[in-house]
Structures are given as structure tokens and as C-alpha cells.
Amino acid sequence: MTEASDFAATGVRLDRPVDDDLDHILGPAQAPITLVEYGSYACPHCRAANERITEVRNQLGERLRYVFRHRPLIGSDIARPAAELAESAASHAQFWDAHVTLMTRSPALTEEDLQAVADTLGLTRMDADRAHAVAERARQRVARDIDSAQASGVRYTPTFFINGRRYDGPWDESSFTDAMLGSLGHRVRTAALSFASWAPSAGILLLLASILAMVLTNSRMGAAFEAFWHTGFGFAFGETGFRMSLLHWVNDALLTIFFLVVGLEIKREFTVGHLASRRAAALPIAAAIGGMAVPALIYLVLIPAGPWSLGWGVPMATDTAFAVALVAMLGARVPVELRIFLTAAAIVDDIGAILVVAVFYSGDLHAGYLAAAAALTGVLALLNRAGIYRVLPYMLTGVALWACVHAGGLHATLAGVILAAFIPTRPPPDFTTLAMQAEAILTTEARHRGEQFRRGPSAPALEALDAIHDRLESPADRMLRNVAPRSSYLVLPIFALANAGVPISTDVFSQHGMLVLAIVAGLSVGKPLGFILASALAVRIGLAHKPDAYSWRQLAGAGTLAGIGFTMSLFIAGQAFPLAGDFAVAKIAVFAASVLSSVLGVAMLWRTQARKTAQAA
């Protein structure tokens, strides 16, 4: 599962390369370090950062090339005129003189500053025609910088890019220098963040883990690899203890983190996300229900009553990580509205998969432990109702809940979903008040910088800043932000490594042909068919509305991508097929159906967009 419901521009790369003709540059063209700033003359933070940039330029000398681009402060009446005034300069040298004046002449930018720069540039002495031409050229240059800022994911000023990559660290001289000179720690962190910010990264990592599991299982190390996952691990306290194989620790304990993330994303989507309103939610909900029901029906039609009949849940599930990764790789060929539709449908699909696991794939139930689990759920509800916003009490209760759910006979991962439901949200913060409070604290602390023996802000100031930071996010949002990457880049790859390995042998398929057909047909045919039929019915009877941004053919392509089952399909298969041979065949069928759905879905979306482009031409 990946956090993919927000498709706003969040780029970390510079949109427009530095151009000697279009950009204002200080420093040699061959400098190994290029620092690009998107800033505003009316922004007090840009004016403060200007001093740091000067210090860094003095320190690095010819190794640094500095570029300033405009992103006028939103809500300011003077910011845009100031930017256009600077761009009215007849040369780069005049621009930098105007730039320094606008940044430093007064503590805060004033109309008198603009008038002084206009007089220096000779704008007040120009005839009307020439002044109009200069103003129009300046307006176009500023507009071009604003467009570039938006495309580069600039959200506030100043925003810096070092060698084409956005820098999100502190603005002090030491931090700037460390980032520009590329210390080992900074390079490792930048590489990790770059990979994580690439939308297909989670799906790619999951695929690599699956391939590695397949290779190891079918190599000389296959027996040792299999034995490793069945190694017992646990703990003991005197006469009592708890012990499971590593495979069960992965599937019953570690995967609980994945279910926690799923639960948090479901909660977010139904409160403030794309499923918050009935009209927005109707179409993806209908499509997801159809995409679960039709595959299950196809499976049940093809598989007679018997040991395999419980596997109908295998073709129901969609692997969001792979589906969204492919959609992201298609880029502009997939409308944003279709990406939102597919992600929302996958969220509803996750709810269905959770319910299926809870109701149909649990073991023998033990009333005493389930009663304890219910009591702990009540404790979570009380913590929520009491307005406890610290995460630790919820996590401790969640661990106990996991143990009771596991001992009670339900699948232990359901504890993650229950915990997610009770981790609290908060009313939206008052950003203006919090910003003023933080500024007051930092301003007061800065006045003490001359004191000797001080090593940073005081403890009360740090505690106050921690409290402000804590208020900016609700506990649910903070947990999702912190846990979701660990789920995508640690939990799911380990799950794939532990479960995706299957010996490739013709013997595996003996007497299992119908099982393979049922799973492949359910995922590759049932998913898109269910998406289309349920969506068309919902639109026809007036329950839902299909946006004009994507066609029915593109919706069918998204439904085909939803046939990528993988993570949840493998998980359900492990519960539905206790015999190793049946489970191995089910895994191969899931792999085959996922590959087939990927190829068909990408082909459908690619050809549909190509056809639209040809018709427009």
C-alpha cells in the first residue's frame, strides 16, 4: 500500500534548467555547484536568507553559481510590482544592483524602496511607449518564473534547489555548505529521499523482493531459504512463553503495520479525502464492489465445492502499490481524475479484503481472549474520547490488543485496523497563531546569542517549539506520515521475500489447472468486468457521475490494472490453502494474473491516450 491519494505537484527537481539568457546568474558557468533560489522581495524570510547566501558565496567563491528566480509573496500588494521592477533592468548588472537594494534598503519592503530603484533604473525618465515595452517584458519574465516555481513544487519562499534538486534543510550557512559540498551523510539522505519520492519506487522494491525470493527458492539455497523462514523465534518468562516461526512473525505480526497503514488511509479518505463526500465516493465505491464481487463469482463458478472452494477471496484483492506505480509511470497519459478514481477504489477494495479476512479466514475462536480484545478496544475508545493525543498509550494498548486477537482466533493483523480506527484526529490548527508564537520564541532566543557558554536554544524554548510542532499534525496524520514509508519500503518487501518464493516445476501444475484458471480469470477478467458493470449501473440509476476527464475505455484500463492482486492476494491465499502444493500453485496463478493485468492495463491506457492525441491532431 502506498500513500498515493494526493496527486498535487510535489516535485523535488528543478523544472527549468538554468539559462544564461533568461536567468540572472552570479558566478562562473563552469562552477560545480549551482544554487537556485525562488524568492520574493516582500518575504522577510528571503531577506534574512539573503545574508546567509552572501556568506556562502564568499566561502565557496568560484565553486558556486547563484541564480535568483521570482516567486512573489502571495497576499502582498507590493511583491509582484517589486519583482517586475527588478526585471525592468536593462542588464544583469543593473538587475543585481536593484536586487540588493530591494532586499536590504529597508527592514521591510516599502513603496519608497520601489521608487528609489525605479529612479536608479531610469524608468521614470522613459517615454510611454518604451516604458510599456519594458514593463511587458518584465511581466512576462516574472510570469515565467512563477510558472517554473509551480512546476518545481515550490510551496513557500524562499525555496532552494542545489544542482537541480530541491533543498529542504535549514538555511544557516553551515547547513547550506554541508549540502553544497555533498558530505556522505547528505548524499545518502538525498539519494534515499529521491528514491522514496519517485512514485513507482514502492512497487519496484516489492517486485525486486519477489524476484529475489523466486531466485533463491529455485537455487541451490532453496532448501536453506525455506528452512530459514520456518525457524522458530520467540521469548519465554519462566514456564510461559510465546514462540512462532519467522514466517508467522512476518505474516501475523509485521504485516500488522501494513494493516495499520491501510486503516489510517481508509480513515483519512472517509474523513477528509476523496471518499468524504457521497457524490465523489459513489463511483469508486461502486467500481470496487463490482471488482470484488465478479472475480469471486467467476472463481466459485469454475471451482466446485471442495478443498479449493475457500479460495474465492484470492482474486478479490487489488495491490495498490503496483497499480499506482504503473499509473505513475504512465505520467500524463493518465488523467489525474482517473488516478484519484483508481486509488479511491483500491481503498474500498482494502476494506473488502479486511472484512473477508476477518469473517472467512479466521481460526477457531476463543471467547475469553476475544472478550479481552473487546475490552482493550473499549480502552482505545476511552483514550480517544478523553482527547489523549499522545501516541504511546495507543501503541501499548495496540500491542496487547494484537496478542488477544491472535490468541482469540481472529487474524492478528486485524488489530492494526482496529488501532487505526481509534488513533485520534484533531480540529485543524490555527497556522497563523502558531506561526506567530514560534516566531516570538525564536526572536527571543536570538537575542541571547551573545551570551557565553550557550549551546543552542534553551530547554523551555525547545519544549514550546515541540508543542507547536505537535499541534501542526493530528496523531493519526503523524503516524501515517511516519509509518507509511516503513510499510512500503520495509514491511511489504519482507513480506514478499517470505511469501513470494515458489519452486518452478511442471509437477506443481499437475491436477491444478482449474485452480490456476479460476484465479487468473478472476483477476484478469473479473476485475475490469466488475469495474465496468458496477460503474455503468451506478451511473445509469443516478447514484454516481463519471467525470468527463476520462473515458469508459480508460476506466476499463484502470479496472484491468486493479487485477494486480499480489500482496493481499498472496496473504489471503496463505489463509485459504493450507496445503503447500495448493498454495504454491495459487502463488504462481497470482503472479501470472498480475503480470497479465499489468500488460493489458498499460496497453489499454496507452492506446486510448494515443487515439485521443491522433483525433485532436
Short mmCIF file of C-alpha atoms in Angstrom, two decimals, residues 41-42 47-48 50-51 78 85 96-120:
data_model
loop_
_atom_site.label_atom_id
_atom_site.label_comp_id
_atom_site.label_asym_id
_atom_site.label_seq_id
_atom_site.Cartn_x
_atom_site.Cartn_y
_atom_site.Cartn_z
CA TYR A 41 11.44 40.84 -2.10
CA ALA A 42 8.43 41.19 0.21
CA ARG A 47 15.53 38.96 3.13
CA ALA A 48 17.03 37.13 6.12
CA ASN A 50 19.94 36.79 1.65
CA GLU A 51 22.61 37.36 4.31
CA ILE A 78 3.89 45.07 -3.30
CA LEU A 85 10.56 46.35 -11.24
CA TRP A 96 21.70 42.66 -9.24
CA ASP A 97 22.05 46.26 -8.09
CA ALA A 98 18.25 46.52 -7.94
CA HIS A 99 18.06 43.10 -6.26
CA VAL A 100 20.41 44.09 -3.45
CA THR A 101 18.62 47.42 -2.96
CA LEU A 102 15.18 45.80 -2.73
CA MET A 103 16.49 43.18 -0.29
CA THR A 104 18.47 45.47 2.03
CA ARG A 105 17.42 49.13 1.73
CA SER A 106 14.75 48.92 4.46
CA PRO A 107 13.92 46.43 7.23
CA ALA A 108 10.70 45.71 5.32
CA LEU A 109 9.97 46.45 1.66
CA THR A 110 8.23 49.82 1.12
CA GLU A 111 6.89 51.90 -1.75
CA GLU A 112 9.83 54.27 -1.18
CA ASP A 113 12.20 51.39 -1.94
CA LEU A 114 10.43 50.75 -5.24
CA GLN A 115 10.55 54.44 -6.13
CA ALA A 116 14.28 54.59 -5.37
CA VAL A 117 15.01 51.59 -7.59
CA ALA A 118 12.80 52.96 -10.38
CA ASP A 119 14.77 56.22 -10.29
CA THR A 120 18.09 54.33 -10.36
#
